[in-house]
PDB file of C-alpha atoms in Angstrom:
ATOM      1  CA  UNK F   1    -139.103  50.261  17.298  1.00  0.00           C
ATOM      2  CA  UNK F   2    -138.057  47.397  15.378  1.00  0.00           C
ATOM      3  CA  UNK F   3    -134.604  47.568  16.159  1.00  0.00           C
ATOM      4  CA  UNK F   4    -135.494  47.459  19.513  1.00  0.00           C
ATOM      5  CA  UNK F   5    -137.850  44.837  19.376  1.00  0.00           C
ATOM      6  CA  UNK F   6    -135.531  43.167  17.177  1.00  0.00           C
ATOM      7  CA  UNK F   7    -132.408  43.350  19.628  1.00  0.00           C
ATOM      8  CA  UNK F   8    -134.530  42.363  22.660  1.00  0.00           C
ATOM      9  CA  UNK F   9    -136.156  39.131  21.152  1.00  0.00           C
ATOM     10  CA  UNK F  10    -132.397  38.225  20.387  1.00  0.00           C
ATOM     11  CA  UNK F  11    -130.932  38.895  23.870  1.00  0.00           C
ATOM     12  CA  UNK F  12    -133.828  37.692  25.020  1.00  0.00           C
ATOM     13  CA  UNK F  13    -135.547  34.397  22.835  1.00  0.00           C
ATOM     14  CA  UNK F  14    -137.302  32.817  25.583  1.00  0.00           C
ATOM     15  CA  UNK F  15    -138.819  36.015  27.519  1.00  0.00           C
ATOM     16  CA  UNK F  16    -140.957  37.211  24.576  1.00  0.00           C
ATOM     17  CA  UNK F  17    -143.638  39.264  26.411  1.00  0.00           C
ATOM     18  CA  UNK F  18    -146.560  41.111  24.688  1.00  0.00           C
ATOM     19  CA  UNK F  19    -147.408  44.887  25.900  1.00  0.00           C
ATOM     20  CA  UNK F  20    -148.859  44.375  29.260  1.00  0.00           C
ATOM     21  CA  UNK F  21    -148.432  40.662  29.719  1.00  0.00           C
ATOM     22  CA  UNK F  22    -145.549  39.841  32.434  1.00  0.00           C
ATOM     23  CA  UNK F  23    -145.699  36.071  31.759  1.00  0.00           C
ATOM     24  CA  UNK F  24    -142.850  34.191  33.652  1.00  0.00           C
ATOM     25  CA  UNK F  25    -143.114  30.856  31.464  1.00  0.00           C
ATOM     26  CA  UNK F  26    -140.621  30.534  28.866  1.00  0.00           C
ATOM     27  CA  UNK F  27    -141.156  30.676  25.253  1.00  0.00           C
ATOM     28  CA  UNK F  28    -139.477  28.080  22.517  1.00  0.00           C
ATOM     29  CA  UNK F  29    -136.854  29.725  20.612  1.00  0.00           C
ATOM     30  CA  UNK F  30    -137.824  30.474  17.005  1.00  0.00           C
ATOM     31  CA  UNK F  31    -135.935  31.462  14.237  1.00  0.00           C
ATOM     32  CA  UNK F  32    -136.776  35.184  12.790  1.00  0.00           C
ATOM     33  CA  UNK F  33    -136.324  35.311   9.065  1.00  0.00           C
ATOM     34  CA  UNK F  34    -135.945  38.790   7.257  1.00  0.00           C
ATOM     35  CA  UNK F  35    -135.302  39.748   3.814  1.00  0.00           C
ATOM     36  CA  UNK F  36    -133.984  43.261   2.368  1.00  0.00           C
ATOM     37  CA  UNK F  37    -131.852  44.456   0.163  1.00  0.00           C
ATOM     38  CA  UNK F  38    -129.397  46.704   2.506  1.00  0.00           C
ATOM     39  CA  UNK F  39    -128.511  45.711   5.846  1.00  0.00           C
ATOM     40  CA  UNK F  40    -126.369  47.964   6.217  1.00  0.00           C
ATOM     41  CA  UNK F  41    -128.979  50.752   7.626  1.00  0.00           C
ATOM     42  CA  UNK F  42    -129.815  48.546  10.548  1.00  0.00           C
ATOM     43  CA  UNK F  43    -128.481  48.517  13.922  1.00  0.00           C
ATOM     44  CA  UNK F  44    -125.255  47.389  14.262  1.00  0.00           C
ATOM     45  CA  UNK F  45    -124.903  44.709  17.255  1.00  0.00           C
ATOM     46  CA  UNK F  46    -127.917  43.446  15.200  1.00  0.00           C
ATOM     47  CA  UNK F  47    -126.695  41.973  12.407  1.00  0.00           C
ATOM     48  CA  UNK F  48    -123.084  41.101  14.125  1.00  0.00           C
ATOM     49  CA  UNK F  49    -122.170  37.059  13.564  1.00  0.00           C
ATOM     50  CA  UNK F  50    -124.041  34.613  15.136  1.00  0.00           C
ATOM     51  CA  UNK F  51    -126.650  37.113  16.108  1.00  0.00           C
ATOM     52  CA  UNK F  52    -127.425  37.128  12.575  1.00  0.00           C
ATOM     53  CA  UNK F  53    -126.688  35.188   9.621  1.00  0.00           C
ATOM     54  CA  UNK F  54    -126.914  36.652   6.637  1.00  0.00           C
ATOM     55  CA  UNK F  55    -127.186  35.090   3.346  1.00  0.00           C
ATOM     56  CA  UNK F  56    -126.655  37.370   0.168  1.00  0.00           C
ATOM     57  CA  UNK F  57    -128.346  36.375  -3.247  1.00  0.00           C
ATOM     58  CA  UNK F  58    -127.171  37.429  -6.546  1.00  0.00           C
ATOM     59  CA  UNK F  59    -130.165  36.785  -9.170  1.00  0.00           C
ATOM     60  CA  UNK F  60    -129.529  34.562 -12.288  1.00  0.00           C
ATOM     61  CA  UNK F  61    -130.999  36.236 -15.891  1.00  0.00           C
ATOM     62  CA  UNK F  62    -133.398  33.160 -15.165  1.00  0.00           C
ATOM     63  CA  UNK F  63    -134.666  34.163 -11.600  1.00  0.00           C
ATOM     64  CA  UNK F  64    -135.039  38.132 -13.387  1.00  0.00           C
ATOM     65  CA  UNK F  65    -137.001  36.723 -16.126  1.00  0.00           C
ATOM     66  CA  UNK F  66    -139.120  34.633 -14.650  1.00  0.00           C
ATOM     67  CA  UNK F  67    -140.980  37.631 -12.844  1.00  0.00           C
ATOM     68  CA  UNK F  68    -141.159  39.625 -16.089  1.00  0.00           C
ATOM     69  CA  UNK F  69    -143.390  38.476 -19.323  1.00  0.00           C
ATOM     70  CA  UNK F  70    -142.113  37.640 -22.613  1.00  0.00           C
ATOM     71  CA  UNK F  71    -141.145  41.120 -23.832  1.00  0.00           C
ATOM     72  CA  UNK F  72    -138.692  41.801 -20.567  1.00  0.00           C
ATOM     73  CA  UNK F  73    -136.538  39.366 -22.024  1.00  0.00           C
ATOM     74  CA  UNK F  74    -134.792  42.050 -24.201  1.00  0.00           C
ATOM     75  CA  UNK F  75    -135.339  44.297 -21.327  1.00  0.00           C
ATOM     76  CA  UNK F  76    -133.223  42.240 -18.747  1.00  0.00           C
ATOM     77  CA  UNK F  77    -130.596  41.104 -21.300  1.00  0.00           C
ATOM     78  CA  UNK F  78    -129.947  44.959 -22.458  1.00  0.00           C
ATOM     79  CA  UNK F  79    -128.938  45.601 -18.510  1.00  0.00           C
ATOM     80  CA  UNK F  80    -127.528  42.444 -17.202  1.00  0.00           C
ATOM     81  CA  UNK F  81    -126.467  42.491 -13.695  1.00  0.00           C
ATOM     82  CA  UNK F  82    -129.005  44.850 -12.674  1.00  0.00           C
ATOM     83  CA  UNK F  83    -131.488  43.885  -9.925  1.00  0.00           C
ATOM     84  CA  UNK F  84    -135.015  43.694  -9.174  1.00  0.00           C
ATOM     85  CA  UNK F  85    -135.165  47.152  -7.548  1.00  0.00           C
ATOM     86  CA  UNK F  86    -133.640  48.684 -10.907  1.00  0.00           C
ATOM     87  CA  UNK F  87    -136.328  46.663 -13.150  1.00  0.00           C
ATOM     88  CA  UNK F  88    -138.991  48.298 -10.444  1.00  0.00           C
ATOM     89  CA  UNK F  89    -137.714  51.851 -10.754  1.00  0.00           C
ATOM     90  CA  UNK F  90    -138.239  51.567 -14.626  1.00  0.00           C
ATOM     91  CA  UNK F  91    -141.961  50.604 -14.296  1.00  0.00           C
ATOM     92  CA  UNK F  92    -142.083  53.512 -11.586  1.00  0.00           C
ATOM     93  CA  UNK F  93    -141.176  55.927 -13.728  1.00  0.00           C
ATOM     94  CA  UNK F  94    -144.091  55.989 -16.135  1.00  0.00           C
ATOM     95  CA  UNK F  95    -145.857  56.943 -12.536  1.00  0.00           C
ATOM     96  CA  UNK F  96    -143.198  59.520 -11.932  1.00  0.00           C
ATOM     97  CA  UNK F  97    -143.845  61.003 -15.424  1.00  0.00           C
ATOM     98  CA  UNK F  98    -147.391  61.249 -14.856  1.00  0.00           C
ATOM     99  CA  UNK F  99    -147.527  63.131 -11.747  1.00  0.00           C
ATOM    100  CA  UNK F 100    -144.827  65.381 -13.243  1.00  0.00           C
ATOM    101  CA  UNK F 101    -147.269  66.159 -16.006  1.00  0.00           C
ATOM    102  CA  UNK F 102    -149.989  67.032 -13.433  1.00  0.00           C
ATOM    103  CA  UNK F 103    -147.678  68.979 -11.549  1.00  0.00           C
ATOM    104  CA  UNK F 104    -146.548  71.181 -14.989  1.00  0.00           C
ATOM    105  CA  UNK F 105    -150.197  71.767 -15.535  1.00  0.00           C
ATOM    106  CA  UNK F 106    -150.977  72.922 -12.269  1.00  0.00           C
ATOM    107  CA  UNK F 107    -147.919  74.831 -11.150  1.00  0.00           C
ATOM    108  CA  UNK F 108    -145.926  74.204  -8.205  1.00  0.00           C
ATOM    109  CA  UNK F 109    -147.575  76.446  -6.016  1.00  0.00           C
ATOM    110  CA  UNK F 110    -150.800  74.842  -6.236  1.00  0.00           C
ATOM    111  CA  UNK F 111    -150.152  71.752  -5.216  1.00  0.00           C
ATOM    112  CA  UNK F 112    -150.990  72.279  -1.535  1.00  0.00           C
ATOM    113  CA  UNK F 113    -154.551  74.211  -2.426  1.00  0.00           C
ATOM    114  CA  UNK F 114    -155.438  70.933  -4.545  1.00  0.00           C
ATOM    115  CA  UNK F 115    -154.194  68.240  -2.185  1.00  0.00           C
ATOM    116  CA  UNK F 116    -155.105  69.856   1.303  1.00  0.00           C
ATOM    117  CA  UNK F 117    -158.368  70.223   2.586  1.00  0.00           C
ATOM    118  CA  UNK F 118    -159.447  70.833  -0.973  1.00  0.00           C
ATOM    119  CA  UNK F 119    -163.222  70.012  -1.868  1.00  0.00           C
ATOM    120  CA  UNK F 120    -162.035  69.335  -5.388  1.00  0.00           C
ATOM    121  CA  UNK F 121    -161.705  65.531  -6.282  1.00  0.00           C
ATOM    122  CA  UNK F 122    -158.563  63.856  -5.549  1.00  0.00           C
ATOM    123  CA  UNK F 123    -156.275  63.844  -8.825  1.00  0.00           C
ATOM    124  CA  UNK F 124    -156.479  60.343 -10.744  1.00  0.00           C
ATOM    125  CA  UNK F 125    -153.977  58.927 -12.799  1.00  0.00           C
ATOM    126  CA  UNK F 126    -154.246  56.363 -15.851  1.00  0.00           C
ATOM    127  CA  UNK F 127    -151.645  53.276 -15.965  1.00  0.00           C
ATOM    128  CA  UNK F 128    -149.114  54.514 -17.983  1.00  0.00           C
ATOM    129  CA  UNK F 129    -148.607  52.584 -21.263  1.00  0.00           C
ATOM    130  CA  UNK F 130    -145.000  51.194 -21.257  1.00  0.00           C
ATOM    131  CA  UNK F 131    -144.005  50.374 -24.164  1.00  0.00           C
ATOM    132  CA  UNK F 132    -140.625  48.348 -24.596  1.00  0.00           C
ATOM    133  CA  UNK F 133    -138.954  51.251 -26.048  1.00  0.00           C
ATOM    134  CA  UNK F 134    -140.125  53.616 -23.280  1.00  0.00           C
ATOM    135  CA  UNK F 135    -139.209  50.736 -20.947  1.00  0.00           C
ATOM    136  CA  UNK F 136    -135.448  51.222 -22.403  1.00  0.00           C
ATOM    137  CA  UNK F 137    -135.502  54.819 -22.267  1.00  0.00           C
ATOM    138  CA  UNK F 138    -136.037  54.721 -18.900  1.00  0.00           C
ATOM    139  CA  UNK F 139    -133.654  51.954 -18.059  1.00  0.00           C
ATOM    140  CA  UNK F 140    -131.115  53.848 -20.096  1.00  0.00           C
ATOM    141  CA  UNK F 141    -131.910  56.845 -17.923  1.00  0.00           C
ATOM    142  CA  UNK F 142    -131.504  54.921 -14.473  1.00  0.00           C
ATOM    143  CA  UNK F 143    -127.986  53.476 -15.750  1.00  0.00           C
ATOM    144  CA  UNK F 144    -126.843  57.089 -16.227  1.00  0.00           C
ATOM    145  CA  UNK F 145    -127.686  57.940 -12.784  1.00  0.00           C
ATOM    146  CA  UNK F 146    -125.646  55.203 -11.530  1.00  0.00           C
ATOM    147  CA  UNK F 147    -123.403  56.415 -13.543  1.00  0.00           C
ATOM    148  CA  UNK F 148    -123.477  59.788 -11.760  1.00  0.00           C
ATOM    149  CA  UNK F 149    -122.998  58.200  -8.641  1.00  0.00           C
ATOM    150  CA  UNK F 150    -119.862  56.244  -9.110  1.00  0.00           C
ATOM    151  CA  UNK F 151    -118.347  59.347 -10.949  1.00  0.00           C
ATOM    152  CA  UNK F 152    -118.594  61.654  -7.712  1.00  0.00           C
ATOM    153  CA  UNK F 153    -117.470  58.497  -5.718  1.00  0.00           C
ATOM    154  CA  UNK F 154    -120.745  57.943  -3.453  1.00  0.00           C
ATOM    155  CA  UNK F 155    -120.924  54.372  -3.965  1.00  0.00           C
ATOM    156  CA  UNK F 156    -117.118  54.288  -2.225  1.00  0.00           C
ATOM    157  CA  UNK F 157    -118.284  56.260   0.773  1.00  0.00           C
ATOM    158  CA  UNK F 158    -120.936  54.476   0.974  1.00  0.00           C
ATOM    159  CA  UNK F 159    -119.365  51.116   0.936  1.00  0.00           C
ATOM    160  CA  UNK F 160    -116.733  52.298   3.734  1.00  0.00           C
ATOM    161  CA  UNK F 161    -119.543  53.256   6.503  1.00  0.00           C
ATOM    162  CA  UNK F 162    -121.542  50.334   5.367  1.00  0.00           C
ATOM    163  CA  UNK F 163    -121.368  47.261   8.064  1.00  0.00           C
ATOM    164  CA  UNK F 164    -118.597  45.005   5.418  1.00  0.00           C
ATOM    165  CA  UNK F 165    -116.917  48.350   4.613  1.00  0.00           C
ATOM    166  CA  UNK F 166    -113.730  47.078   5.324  1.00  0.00           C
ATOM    167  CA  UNK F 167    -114.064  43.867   3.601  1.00  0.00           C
ATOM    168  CA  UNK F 168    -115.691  46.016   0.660  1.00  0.00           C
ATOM    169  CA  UNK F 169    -112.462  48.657   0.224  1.00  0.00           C
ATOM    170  CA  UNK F 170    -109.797  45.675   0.163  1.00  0.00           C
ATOM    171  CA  UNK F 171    -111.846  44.263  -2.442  1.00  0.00           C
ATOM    172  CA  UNK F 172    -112.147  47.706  -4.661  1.00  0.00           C
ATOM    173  CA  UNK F 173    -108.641  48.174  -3.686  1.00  0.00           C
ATOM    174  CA  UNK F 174    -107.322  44.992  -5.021  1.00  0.00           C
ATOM    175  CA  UNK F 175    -109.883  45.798  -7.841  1.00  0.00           C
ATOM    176  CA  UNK F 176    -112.046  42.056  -7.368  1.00  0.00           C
ATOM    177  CA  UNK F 177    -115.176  43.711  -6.000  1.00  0.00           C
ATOM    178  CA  UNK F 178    -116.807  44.445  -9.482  1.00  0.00           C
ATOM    179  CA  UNK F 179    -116.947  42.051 -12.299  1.00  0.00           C
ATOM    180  CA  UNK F 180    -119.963  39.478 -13.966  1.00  0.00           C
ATOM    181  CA  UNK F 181    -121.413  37.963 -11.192  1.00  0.00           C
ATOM    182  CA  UNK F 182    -123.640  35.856 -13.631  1.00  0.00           C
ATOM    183  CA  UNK F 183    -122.687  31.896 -13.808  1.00  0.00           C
ATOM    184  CA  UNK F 184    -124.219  31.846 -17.378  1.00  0.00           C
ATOM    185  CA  UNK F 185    -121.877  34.830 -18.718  1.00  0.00           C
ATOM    186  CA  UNK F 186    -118.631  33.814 -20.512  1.00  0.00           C
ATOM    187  CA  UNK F 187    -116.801  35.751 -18.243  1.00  0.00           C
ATOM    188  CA  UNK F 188    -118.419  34.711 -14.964  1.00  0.00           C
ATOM    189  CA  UNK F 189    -116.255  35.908 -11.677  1.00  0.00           C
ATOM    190  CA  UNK F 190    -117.320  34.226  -8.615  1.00  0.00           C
ATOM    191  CA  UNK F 191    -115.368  36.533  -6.580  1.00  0.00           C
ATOM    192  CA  UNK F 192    -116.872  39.926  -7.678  1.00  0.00           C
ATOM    193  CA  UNK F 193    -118.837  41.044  -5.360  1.00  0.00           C
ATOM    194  CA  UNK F 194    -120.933  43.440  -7.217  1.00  0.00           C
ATOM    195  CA  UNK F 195    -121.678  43.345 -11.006  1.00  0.00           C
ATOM    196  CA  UNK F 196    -120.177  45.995 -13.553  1.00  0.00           C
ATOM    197  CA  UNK F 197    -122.252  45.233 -16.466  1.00  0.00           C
ATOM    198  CA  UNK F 198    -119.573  43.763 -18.194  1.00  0.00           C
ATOM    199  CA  UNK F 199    -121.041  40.032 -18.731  1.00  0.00           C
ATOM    200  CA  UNK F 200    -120.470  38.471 -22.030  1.00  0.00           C
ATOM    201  CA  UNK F 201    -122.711  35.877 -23.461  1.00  0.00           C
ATOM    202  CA  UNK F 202    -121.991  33.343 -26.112  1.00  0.00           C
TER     203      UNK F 202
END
């Protein structure tokens, strides 16, 4: 529905019609801004040029810090290059962990009996405590599953059916699509596309 929506609003900016409105007068043209962090799962003719201009942001350690507290610093300097997402999959999985506890104690096979039409109380969970060794752990964790995914060559498949997959396979090709995308590493490559974790800092 979006898509759709989406796609008609662009071939169509100044016939914008609500449901059940036919309204011949024209509407101003306004500009539609979006943000995401993969573009690639949208329709296609959507985000072609000049339909669409995209602009892509690669976060500074300053921009990830900012939105942490004091104690993230070691946190976002121990996996430079990562982004937000990866910093909010860490503090999810304190909330993984605890539902995986209530699902040990329970068994599998309950969970249905205790979710669904059940006149038990709903099952309530504590904030986890996240400590900045837990924190770590977990980001430690996260890295190996990327790990995982590069190793059985995902990521490349990926890449190639994504909307710049071209653009993206010359660059792995002609090996300039990782690197430090940080401007405050040593090491700083403007033309890396993605970061490989390999900033150095003086």
């Amino acid at each position: 529905m979006v898509n759709a929506t989406l796609m008609n609003i662009a071939d169509n900016p100044t016939s914008v019609q609500l449901p059940g409105m036919y309204n011949k007068q024209e509407n101003p043209r306004v500009r539609i801004i979006v943000t995401g962090t993969d573009f690639s799962t949208l329709y296609v003719p959507l985000i072609r040029d000049r339909r669409m201009e995209k602009f892509y942001w690669a976060p500074r350690r300053e921009d990830r810090i900012g939105v942490c507290t004091e104690d993230i610093v070691k946190l976002v300097d121990t996996f430079p290059g990562q982004s937000f997402d990866f910093f909010g999959a860490i503090r999810a999985r304190g909330y993984d962990d605890e539902v995986m506890q209530w699902i040990s104690c329970i068994g599998v096979e309950n969970i249905g009996k205790k979710l669904i039409n059940s006149r038990e109380k709903l099952p309530g969970f504590e904030q986890p405590k996240m400590t900045l060794s837990k924190l770590l752990e977990y980001g430690n964790m996260l890295v190996q599953g990327q790990e995982n995914v590069k190793r059985v060559q995902l990521s490349d498949k990926y890449l190639k059916e994504a909307a710049l997959g071209d653009a993206n396979e010359d660059a792995i090709k002609n090996g300039t699509f990782y690197g430090c995308t940080d401007p405050n590493a040593a090491n700083y490559d403007p033309t890396a596309r993605s970061d490989d974790g390999s900033c150095v800092y003086n």
